[in-house]
């Protein structure tokens, strides 16, 4: 389970250091092989261990390619999917095309989301987070209220 928020920096070569507490888990789960792709709703990236990503690909592949929404999501997620292998220092290379999509220049925020991380440009994350806090003052949906947080 990936959880928490981690403030990181891209190095000069565009590499991102995976938080040390997850490196051993990632190595055991997928031999350090990860997939980085774009989010279809927000200007951020999604980072999956390879086995979890392959499950998503199988699900997407089963959907009808005749549906324009399905084709759009397939093009966005699968088309931008980039294999990343964690090096011995626990870093992955973030392709420049993906950096550009998410607006990532230097400061990065990794947000744990269970089976994946969201990878945000730090200023973009801070702005979005502040907007979400303002929105959270509205009434919660019944399914969220049932969680009794």
Backbone as a printed PyTorch tensor [residue, N CA C, xyz], in Angstrom:
tensor([[[  0.8270,  -1.1890,   0.0000],
         [  0.0000,   0.0000,   0.0000],
         [  0.8660,   1.2450,   0.0000]],

        [[  0.6480,   2.1000,  -0.9660],
         [  1.3520,   3.3700,  -1.0170],
         [  0.4630,   4.4120,  -0.3530]],

        [[  1.0100,   5.0600,   0.6650],
         [  0.2320,   6.0890,   1.3530],
         [  1.1520,   7.2350,   1.7530]],

        [[  0.5160,   8.3320,   2.0520],
         [  1.2740,   9.4920,   2.4950],
         [  1.6540,  10.4170,   1.3540]],

        [[  2.1900,  11.5520,   1.7380],
         [  2.6460,  12.5650,   0.7860],
         [  4.1460,  12.7320,   0.9710]],

        [[  4.8510,  12.7370,  -0.1330],
         [  6.3070,  12.7970,  -0.1100],
         [  6.7750,  13.9440,  -1.0130]],

        [[  7.4630,  14.9140,  -0.4390],
         [  8.0230,  16.0280,  -1.2020],
         [  9.4110,  15.6170,  -1.6860]],

        [[  9.6010,  15.6730,  -3.0030],
         [ 10.8490,  15.2220,  -3.6230],
         [ 11.2830,  16.2290,  -4.6730]],

        [[ 12.4670,  15.9910,  -5.2300],
         [ 12.9720,  16.8090,  -6.3240],
         [ 13.4530,  15.9190,  -7.4560]],

        [[ 13.2110,  16.3620,  -8.6950],
         [ 13.8370,  15.7120,  -9.8290],
         [ 15.2880,  16.1510,  -9.8530]],

        [[ 16.1920,  15.2330, -10.2010],
         [ 17.5830,  15.6540, -10.3410],
         [ 17.7900,  16.2520, -11.7330]],

        [[ 18.9920,  16.6750, -12.0340],
         [ 19.2910,  17.3470, -13.2980],
         [ 19.0230,  16.4620, -14.5180]],

        [[ 19.0370,  15.1470, -14.3350],
         [ 18.7860,  14.2210, -15.4440],
         [ 17.3250,  13.7880, -15.5310]],

        [[ 16.4660,  14.3500, -14.6910],
         [ 15.0470,  14.0140, -14.7280],
         [ 14.6950,  12.7490, -13.9620]],

        [[ 15.5410,  12.3950, -13.0020],
         [ 15.2830,  11.1910, -12.2060],
         [ 14.5940,  11.5650, -10.9040]],

        [[ 13.7070,  10.6790, -10.4840],
         [ 12.9470,  10.8470,  -9.2620],
         [ 13.3060,   9.7160,  -8.3200]],

        [[ 13.6250,  10.0550,  -7.0970],
         [ 13.9980,   9.0670,  -6.0980],
         [ 12.7410,   8.5610,  -5.3910]],

        [[ 12.4870,   7.2650,  -5.4960],
         [ 11.3440,   6.6570,  -4.8140],
         [ 11.6230,   6.6870,  -3.3090]],

        [[ 10.6390,   7.0460,  -2.4850],
         [ 10.8710,   7.0590,  -1.0360],
         [ 11.4340,   5.7120,  -0.5610]],

        [[ 12.4520,   5.7750,   0.2750],
         [ 13.1870,   4.5760,   0.6860],
         [ 12.2950,   3.5310,   1.3430]],

        [[ 11.2600,   3.9420,   2.0400],
         [ 10.4080,   2.9730,   2.7250],
         [  9.6340,   2.0720,   1.7730]],

        [[  9.5620,   2.4300,   0.4700],
         [  8.8430,   1.6210,  -0.5130],
         [  9.7600,   0.8330,  -1.4460]],

        [[ 11.0240,   1.1260,  -1.4310],
         [ 11.9260,   0.5060,  -2.4090],
         [ 11.9790,  -1.0100,  -2.3000]],

        [[ 12.1200,  -1.5210,  -1.0940],
         [ 12.2100,  -2.9680,  -0.9070],
         [ 10.9090,  -3.6510,  -1.3370]],

        [[  9.7900,  -3.0410,  -0.9920],
         [  8.4830,  -3.5720,  -1.3760],
         [  8.3480,  -3.6140,  -2.9050]],

        [[  8.7490,  -2.5570,  -3.5740],
         [  8.6770,  -2.4940,  -5.0360],
         [  9.6160,  -3.5150,  -5.6570]],

        [[ 10.7910,  -3.6400,  -5.1010],
         [ 11.7490,  -4.6160,  -5.6130],
         [ 11.1870,  -6.0370,  -5.4910]],

        [[ 10.5820,  -6.3320,  -4.3520],
         [ 10.0230,  -7.6720,  -4.1360],
         [  8.8040,  -7.9260,  -5.0230]],

        [[  7.9890,  -6.9130,  -5.1970],
         [  6.7420,  -7.0670,  -5.9480],
         [  6.9550,  -7.1740,  -7.4550]],

        [[  7.8850,  -6.3820,  -7.9840],
         [  8.0000,  -6.2950,  -9.4470],
         [  9.4310,  -6.0910,  -9.9290]],

        [[ 10.3900,  -6.4680,  -9.0860],
         [ 11.8050,  -6.3320,  -9.4420],
         [ 12.1590,  -4.9090,  -9.8670]],

        [[ 11.4860,  -3.9270,  -9.2280],
         [ 11.7750,  -2.5210,  -9.5010],
         [ 11.2050,  -2.0020, -10.8030]],

        [[ 10.3440,  -2.7850, -11.4550],
         [  9.7710,  -2.3690, -12.7410],
         [  8.4270,  -1.6840, -12.4970]],

        [[  8.3460,  -0.4450, -12.9380],
         [  7.1880,   0.4100, -12.7180],
         [  6.6900,   0.9680, -14.0420]],

        [[  5.4630,   1.4260, -14.0350],
         [  4.8750,   2.0990, -15.2010],
         [  4.4520,   3.4890, -14.7750]],

        [[  4.8390,   4.4780, -15.5670],
         [  4.4600,   5.8630, -15.3420],
         [  3.6150,   6.2990, -16.5290]],

        [[  2.4310,   6.8370, -16.2510],
         [  1.5420,   7.3060, -17.3170],
         [  0.8200,   8.5600, -16.8470]],

        [[  0.0190,   9.1240, -17.7310],
         [ -0.7010,  10.3490, -17.3710],
         [ -2.0470,  10.0110, -16.7490]],

        [[ -2.5640,  10.9320, -15.9780],
         [ -3.9130,  10.8310, -15.4420],
         [ -4.8650,  11.3940, -16.4930]],

        [[ -6.0440,  10.8250, -16.6100],
         [ -6.9930,  11.3040, -17.6160],
         [ -7.8620,  12.4490, -17.1110]],

        [[ -7.7730,  12.7940, -15.8290],
         [ -8.6090,  13.8680, -15.2600],
         [ -7.7900,  15.0740, -14.7980]],

        [[ -6.6190,  14.8300, -14.2190],
         [ -5.8050,  15.9080, -13.6560],
         [ -4.4410,  15.9420, -14.3360]],

        [[ -3.7620,  17.0740, -14.2310],
         [ -2.4160,  17.2270, -14.7950],
         [ -1.3880,  16.6520, -13.8380]],

        [[ -1.4570,  15.3390, -13.6660],
         [ -0.4800,  14.6400, -12.8470],
         [ -0.1620,  13.3140, -13.5220]],

        [[  0.8110,  12.6160, -12.9700],
         [  1.2150,  11.3170, -13.5000],
         [  0.8050,  10.2340, -12.5140]],

        [[  0.6590,   9.0290, -13.0170],
         [  0.3150,   7.8710, -12.1980],
         [  1.4610,   6.8810, -12.2720]],

        [[  1.8940,   6.3960, -11.1280],
         [  3.0200,   5.4720, -11.0440],
         [  2.5350,   4.1550, -10.4430]],

        [[  2.6070,   3.0920, -11.2500],
         [  2.1120,   1.7710, -10.8510],
         [  3.2400,   0.7500, -10.8400]],

        [[  3.2210,  -0.1890,  -9.8990],
         [  4.0650,  -1.3790, -10.0420],
         [  3.5870,  -2.1330, -11.2890]],

        [[  4.4970,  -2.7440, -12.0080],
         [  4.1480,  -3.3920, -13.2720],
         [  2.9760,  -4.3720, -13.1570]],

        [[  2.9110,  -5.2680, -12.1650],
         [  1.7800,  -6.1990, -12.1120],
         [  0.4130,  -5.5040, -11.9810]],

        [[  0.3440,  -4.4400, -11.2100],
         [ -0.9140,  -3.7090, -11.0710],
         [ -1.2810,  -3.0100, -12.3780]],

        [[ -0.2780,  -2.4780, -13.0640],
         [ -0.5250,  -1.8340, -14.3570],
         [ -1.0110,  -2.8550, -15.3870]],

        [[ -0.4170,  -4.0260, -15.4090],
         [ -0.8200,  -5.0450, -16.3810],
         [ -2.2850,  -5.4400, -16.1860]],

        [[ -2.7570,  -5.4290, -14.9460],
         [ -4.1620,  -5.7110, -14.6670],
         [ -5.0510,  -4.6240, -15.2820]],

        [[ -4.6380,  -3.3800, -15.1700],
         [ -5.3870,  -2.2600, -15.7610],
         [ -5.3940,  -2.3860, -17.2790]],

        [[ -4.2490,  -2.7100, -17.8600],
         [ -4.1800,  -2.8910, -19.3140],
         [ -5.1360,  -3.9850, -19.7820]],

        [[ -5.1880,  -5.0980, -19.0620],
         [ -6.1010,  -6.1860, -19.4320],
         [ -7.5550,  -5.7080, -19.3970]],

        [[ -7.9000,  -4.9480, -18.3680],
         [ -9.2620,  -4.4330, -18.2700],
         [ -9.5780,  -3.4900, -19.4230]],

        [[ -8.6460,  -2.6060, -19.7400],
         [ -8.8540,  -1.6730, -20.8470],
         [ -8.9450,  -2.4000, -22.1790]],

        [[ -8.1550,  -3.4370, -22.3310],
         [ -8.1360,  -4.1980, -23.5830],
         [ -9.4610,  -4.9220, -23.8320]],

        [[-10.1640,  -5.2850, -22.7730],
         [-11.4460,  -6.0010, -22.8980],
         [-12.5910,  -5.0790, -23.3040]],

        [[-12.4010,  -3.7830, -23.1720],
         [-13.4650,  -2.8390, -23.5260],
         [-13.5310,  -2.6620, -25.0400]],

        [[-14.6950,  -2.2820, -25.5210],
         [-14.9060,  -2.1220, -26.9570],
         [-14.1720,  -0.8940, -27.4970]],

        [[-13.3180,  -1.1310, -28.4760],
         [-12.6040,  -0.0410, -29.1310],
         [-13.5040,   0.7950, -30.0270]],

        [[-14.7590,   0.3750, -30.1960],
         [-15.7060,   1.1500, -30.9990],
         [-16.2870,   2.3180, -30.2120]],

        [[-16.1860,   2.2630, -28.9090],
         [-16.6900,   3.3340, -28.0520],
         [-15.6420,   4.4560, -28.0240]],

        [[-16.0160,   5.6690, -28.4530],
         [-15.0380,   6.7750, -28.4920],
         [-14.4220,   7.1070, -27.1290]],

        [[-15.1860,   6.9870, -26.0510],
         [-14.6350,   7.2720, -24.7170],
         [-13.6010,   6.2240, -24.3360]],

        [[-13.8790,   4.9800, -24.6680],
         [-12.9200,   3.9060, -24.3940],
         [-11.6340,   4.1600, -25.1670]],

        [[-11.7510,   4.4840, -26.4440],
         [-10.5660,   4.7450, -27.2670],
         [ -9.7540,   5.9090, -26.7130]],

        [[-10.4520,   6.9490, -26.2440],
         [ -9.7490,   8.1150, -25.6890],
         [ -8.9430,   7.7030, -24.4610]],

        [[ -9.5720,   6.9670, -23.5450],
         [ -8.8750,   6.5460, -22.3240],
         [ -7.7320,   5.5920, -22.6660]],

        [[ -7.9490,   4.6710, -23.6040],
         [ -6.8760,   3.7630, -24.0140],
         [ -5.6970,   4.5470, -24.5880]],

        [[ -5.9970,   5.5030, -25.4380],
         [ -4.9230,   6.3130, -26.0360],
         [ -4.1530,   7.0890, -24.9630]],

        [[ -4.8990,   7.6610, -24.0230],
         [ -4.2530,   8.4690, -22.9990],
         [ -3.4150,   7.6090, -22.0530]],

        [[ -4.0200,   6.5840, -21.4830],
         [ -3.3220,   5.7770, -20.4780],
         [ -2.2600,   4.8620, -21.0810]],

        [[ -2.6670,   4.0480, -22.0460],
         [ -1.7280,   3.0830, -22.6240],
         [ -0.7150,   3.7830, -23.5230]],

        [[ -1.2030,   4.7590, -24.2870],
         [ -0.3120,   5.4740, -25.1940],
         [  0.8230,   6.2040, -24.4960]],

        [[  0.5590,   6.7060, -23.3010],
         [  1.5870,   7.4320, -22.5550],
         [  2.3460,   6.5610, -21.5540]],

        [[  1.9280,   5.3000, -21.4210],
         [  2.5650,   4.4110, -20.4400],
         [  4.0420,   4.2280, -20.7790]],

        [[  4.8740,   4.4960, -19.8020],
         [  6.3210,   4.4160, -19.9660],
         [  6.8910,   3.4920, -18.9040]],

        [[  7.6510,   2.5020, -19.3490],
         [  8.2810,   1.5890, -18.4010],
         [  9.4540,   2.2840, -17.7340]],

        [[  9.5240,   2.1490, -16.4290],
         [ 10.5960,   2.7350, -15.6360],
         [ 11.1870,   1.6270, -14.7710]],

        [[ 12.4770,   1.5400, -14.7550],
         [ 13.1170,   0.5610, -13.8880],
         [ 13.8940,   1.3080, -12.8100]],

        [[ 13.6190,   0.9430, -11.5800],
         [ 14.2980,   1.5750, -10.4610],
         [ 15.7740,   1.1850, -10.4920]],

        [[ 16.6490,   2.1720, -10.4070],
         [ 18.0840,   1.8670, -10.3910],
         [ 18.5280,   1.4930,  -8.9720]],

        [[ 19.7940,   1.2360,  -8.7820],
         [ 20.3070,   0.7810,  -7.4880],
         [ 20.1470,   1.8350,  -6.3890]],

        [[ 20.0060,   3.0930,  -6.7710],
         [ 19.7910,   4.1680,  -5.7990],
         [ 18.3020,   4.4400,  -5.5780]],

        [[ 17.4270,   3.6250,  -6.1840],
         [ 15.9870,   3.7840,  -5.9940],
         [ 15.3730,   4.8990,  -6.8170]],

        [[ 16.0010,   5.2470,  -7.9430],
         [ 15.5040,   6.3400,  -8.7810],
         [ 14.8680,   5.7860, -10.0460]],

        [[ 13.9080,   6.5390, -10.5810],
         [ 13.3500,   6.2450, -11.8980],
         [ 13.5040,   7.4830, -12.7650]],

        [[ 13.6200,   7.2740, -14.0620],
         [ 13.7150,   8.3810, -15.0030],
         [ 12.3100,   8.7740, -15.4330]],

        [[ 11.9860,  10.0530, -15.2910],
         [ 10.6890,  10.5750, -15.7180],
         [ 10.8930,  11.1830, -17.1040]],

        [[ 10.2910,  10.5620, -18.0990],
         [ 10.4500,  11.0220, -19.4840],
         [ 10.0420,  12.4890, -19.6140]],

        [[ 10.7480,  13.2180, -20.4560],
         [ 10.4940,  14.6530, -20.6080],
         [  9.0690,  14.9290, -21.0930]],

        [[  8.5150,  14.0660, -21.9380],
         [  7.1380,  14.2380, -22.3980],
         [  6.1640,  14.1770, -21.2210]],

        [[  6.4090,  13.2650, -20.2890],
         [  5.5540,  13.1500, -19.1110],
         [  5.7670,  14.3330, -18.1660]],

        [[  7.0120,  14.7720, -18.0130],
         [  7.2870,  15.9530, -17.1890],
         [  6.5210,  17.1550, -17.7340]],

        [[  6.5390,  17.2960, -19.0550],
         [  5.8600,  18.4150, -19.6990],
         [  4.3510,  18.3580, -19.4720]],

        [[  3.7620,  17.1810, -19.6300],
         [  2.3150,  17.0290, -19.4210],
         [  1.9100,  17.4870, -18.0220]],

        [[  2.6550,  17.0470, -17.0170],
         [  2.3090,  17.3470, -15.6230],
         [  2.8610,  18.6930, -15.1570]],

        [[  3.6310,  19.3750, -16.0030],
         [  4.1980,  20.6680, -15.6190],
         [  5.2870,  20.5470, -14.5790]],

        [[  5.9140,  19.3810, -14.5020],
         [  6.9470,  19.1480, -13.4930],
         [  8.2600,  19.7580, -13.9520]],

        [[  8.8010,  20.6250, -13.1050],
         [ 10.0970,  21.2220, -13.4090],
         [ 11.1560,  20.7020, -12.4480]],

        [[ 10.9320,  20.8130, -11.1780],
         [ 11.9320,  20.3720, -10.1930],
         [ 11.2730,  19.7220,  -8.9840]],

        [[ 10.3900,  20.4830,  -8.3320],
         [  9.7460,  20.0040,  -7.1080],
         [  8.5730,  19.0900,  -7.4500]],

        [[  8.5610,  17.9200,  -6.7940],
         [  7.5590,  16.8970,  -7.0590],
         [  6.9000,  16.4950,  -5.7430]],

        [[  5.6130,  16.1780,  -5.8290],
         [  4.9020,  15.6020,  -4.6990],
         [  4.3810,  14.2410,  -5.1330]],

        [[  4.7850,  13.1980,  -4.4130],
         [  4.2380,  11.8590,  -4.6280],
         [  3.1300,  11.6580,  -3.6060]],

        [[  1.9450,  11.2940,  -4.0890],
         [  0.7950,  11.1180,  -3.2240],
         [  0.3780,   9.6450,  -3.2870]],

        [[  0.5160,   8.9510,  -2.1710],
         [  0.1300,   7.5460,  -2.1140],
         [ -1.3590,   7.3770,  -2.2980]],

        [[ -1.7340,   6.4520,  -3.1690],
         [ -3.1430,   6.1840,  -3.4570],
         [ -3.4390,   4.6910,  -3.4160]],

        [[ -2.8280,   3.9950,  -2.4890],
         [ -3.0590,   2.5600,  -2.3680],
         [ -2.1560,   1.7740,  -3.2950]],

        [[ -2.6700,   1.3930,  -4.4620],
         [ -1.8990,   0.5830,  -5.4070],
         [ -1.0210,   1.4200,  -6.3310]],

        [[ -1.1130,   2.7250,  -6.2260],
         [ -0.3320,   3.5990,  -7.1070],
         [  0.0510,   4.8700,  -6.3640]],

        [[  0.9690,   5.6120,  -6.9820],
         [  1.2880,   6.9640,  -6.5520],
         [  0.7820,   7.9260,  -7.6110]],

        [[  0.3040,   9.0860,  -7.1780],
         [  0.1340,  10.2050,  -8.0860],
         [  1.4050,  11.0320,  -7.9690]],

        [[  1.8610,  11.5320,  -9.0820],
         [  3.0950,  12.3080,  -9.1440],
         [  2.7330,  13.6930,  -9.6780]],

        [[  2.8590,  14.7040,  -8.8230],
         [  2.4230,  16.0670,  -9.1280],
         [  3.6040,  17.0350,  -9.1230]],

        [[  3.5020,  18.0500,  -9.9470],
         [  4.3390,  19.2310,  -9.8050],
         [  3.9210,  19.8760,  -8.4810]],

        [[  4.8750,  20.1820,  -7.6130],
         [  4.5420,  20.6540,  -6.2580],
         [  3.6450,  21.8950,  -6.2450]],

        [[  3.9550,  22.9520,  -7.0120],
         [  3.0540,  24.1110,  -6.9800],
         [  1.6390,  23.7830,  -7.4740]],

        [[  1.5320,  22.9080,  -8.4750],
         [  0.2150,  22.5030,  -8.9820],
         [ -0.5430,  21.7310,  -7.9110]],

        [[  0.1560,  20.8150,  -7.2170],
         [ -0.4530,  20.0500,  -6.1340],
         [ -0.9690,  20.9960,  -5.0390]],

        [[ -0.1260,  21.9370,  -4.6210],
         [ -0.5150,  22.8440,  -3.5360],
         [ -1.7540,  23.6510,  -3.8980]],

        [[ -1.8140,  24.1200,  -5.1260],
         [ -2.9770,  24.8900,  -5.5810],
         [ -4.2220,  24.0140,  -5.6070]],

        [[ -4.1140,  22.8210,  -6.1880],
         [ -5.2620,  21.9120,  -6.2690],
         [ -5.7340,  21.5020,  -4.8730]],

        [[ -4.7820,  21.1910,  -3.9960],
         [ -5.1300,  20.7880,  -2.6270],
         [ -5.9160,  21.8960,  -1.9240]],

        [[ -5.4580,  23.1410,  -2.0800],
         [ -6.1450,  24.2660,  -1.4530],
         [ -7.5610,  24.4130,  -2.0110]],

        [[ -7.7280,  24.2240,  -3.3220],
         [ -9.0590,  24.2980,  -3.9340],
         [ -9.9480,  23.1770,  -3.4070]],

        [[ -9.3960,  21.9650,  -3.2350],
         [-10.1840,  20.8380,  -2.7280],
         [-10.6290,  21.0920,  -1.2920]],

        [[ -9.7720,  21.7220,  -0.4960],
         [-10.1630,  22.0480,   0.8730],
         [-11.3400,  23.0120,   0.8820]],

        [[-11.3060,  23.9930,  -0.0060],
         [-12.4200,  24.9360,  -0.0950],
         [-13.6940,  24.2240,  -0.5260]],

        [[-13.5860,  23.2930,  -1.4710],
         [-14.7460,  22.5370,  -1.9530],
         [-15.2820,  21.6000,  -0.8770]],

        [[-14.4100,  21.1510,   0.0190],
         [-14.8280,  20.1600,   1.0070],
         [-15.8060,  20.7210,   2.0330]],

        [[-15.9990,  22.0090,   2.0280],
         [-16.9640,  22.6050,   2.9410],
         [-18.3920,  22.3120,   2.5060]],

        [[-18.5630,  21.8170,   1.2820],
         [-19.8960,  21.4590,   0.8160],
         [-20.2780,  20.0970,   1.3900]],

        [[-21.5270,  19.7420,   1.2210],
         [-22.0460,  18.4900,   1.7600],
         [-21.4080,  17.2780,   1.0840]],

        [[-21.1230,  16.2320,   1.8750],
         [-20.5520,  15.0020,   1.3510],
         [-21.6370,  14.1300,   0.7330]],

        [[-21.2450,  13.3260,  -0.2580],
         [-22.1770,  12.3670,  -0.8540],
         [-22.5130,  11.3090,   0.1950]],

        [[-23.6610,  10.6390,   0.0620],
         [-24.0430,   9.6120,   1.0410],
         [-22.9950,   8.5070,   1.2070]],

        [[-22.3510,   8.0890,   0.1130],
         [-21.3510,   7.0210,   0.2340],
         [-20.1430,   7.4640,   1.0370]],

        [[-19.7680,   8.7410,   0.9780],
         [-18.6580,   9.2430,   1.7860],
         [-19.0740,   9.4350,   3.2340]],

        [[-20.2890,   9.8680,   3.4500],
         [-20.7620,  10.0350,   4.8250],
         [-20.8060,   8.7140,   5.5770]],

        [[-21.0690,   7.6160,   4.8710],
         [-21.1480,   6.2910,   5.4830],
         [-19.7880,   5.8070,   5.9960]],

        [[-18.6990,   6.3930,   5.5100],
         [-17.3670,   5.9930,   5.9590],
         [-17.1040,   6.4020,   7.4050]],

        [[-17.8330,   7.3520,   7.9000],
         [-17.6560,   7.9090,   9.2370],
         [-16.1880,   8.2010,   9.5440]],

        [[-15.6320,   9.1020,   8.7530],
         [-14.2240,   9.4730,   8.9090],
         [-14.0090,  10.3170,  10.1440]]])
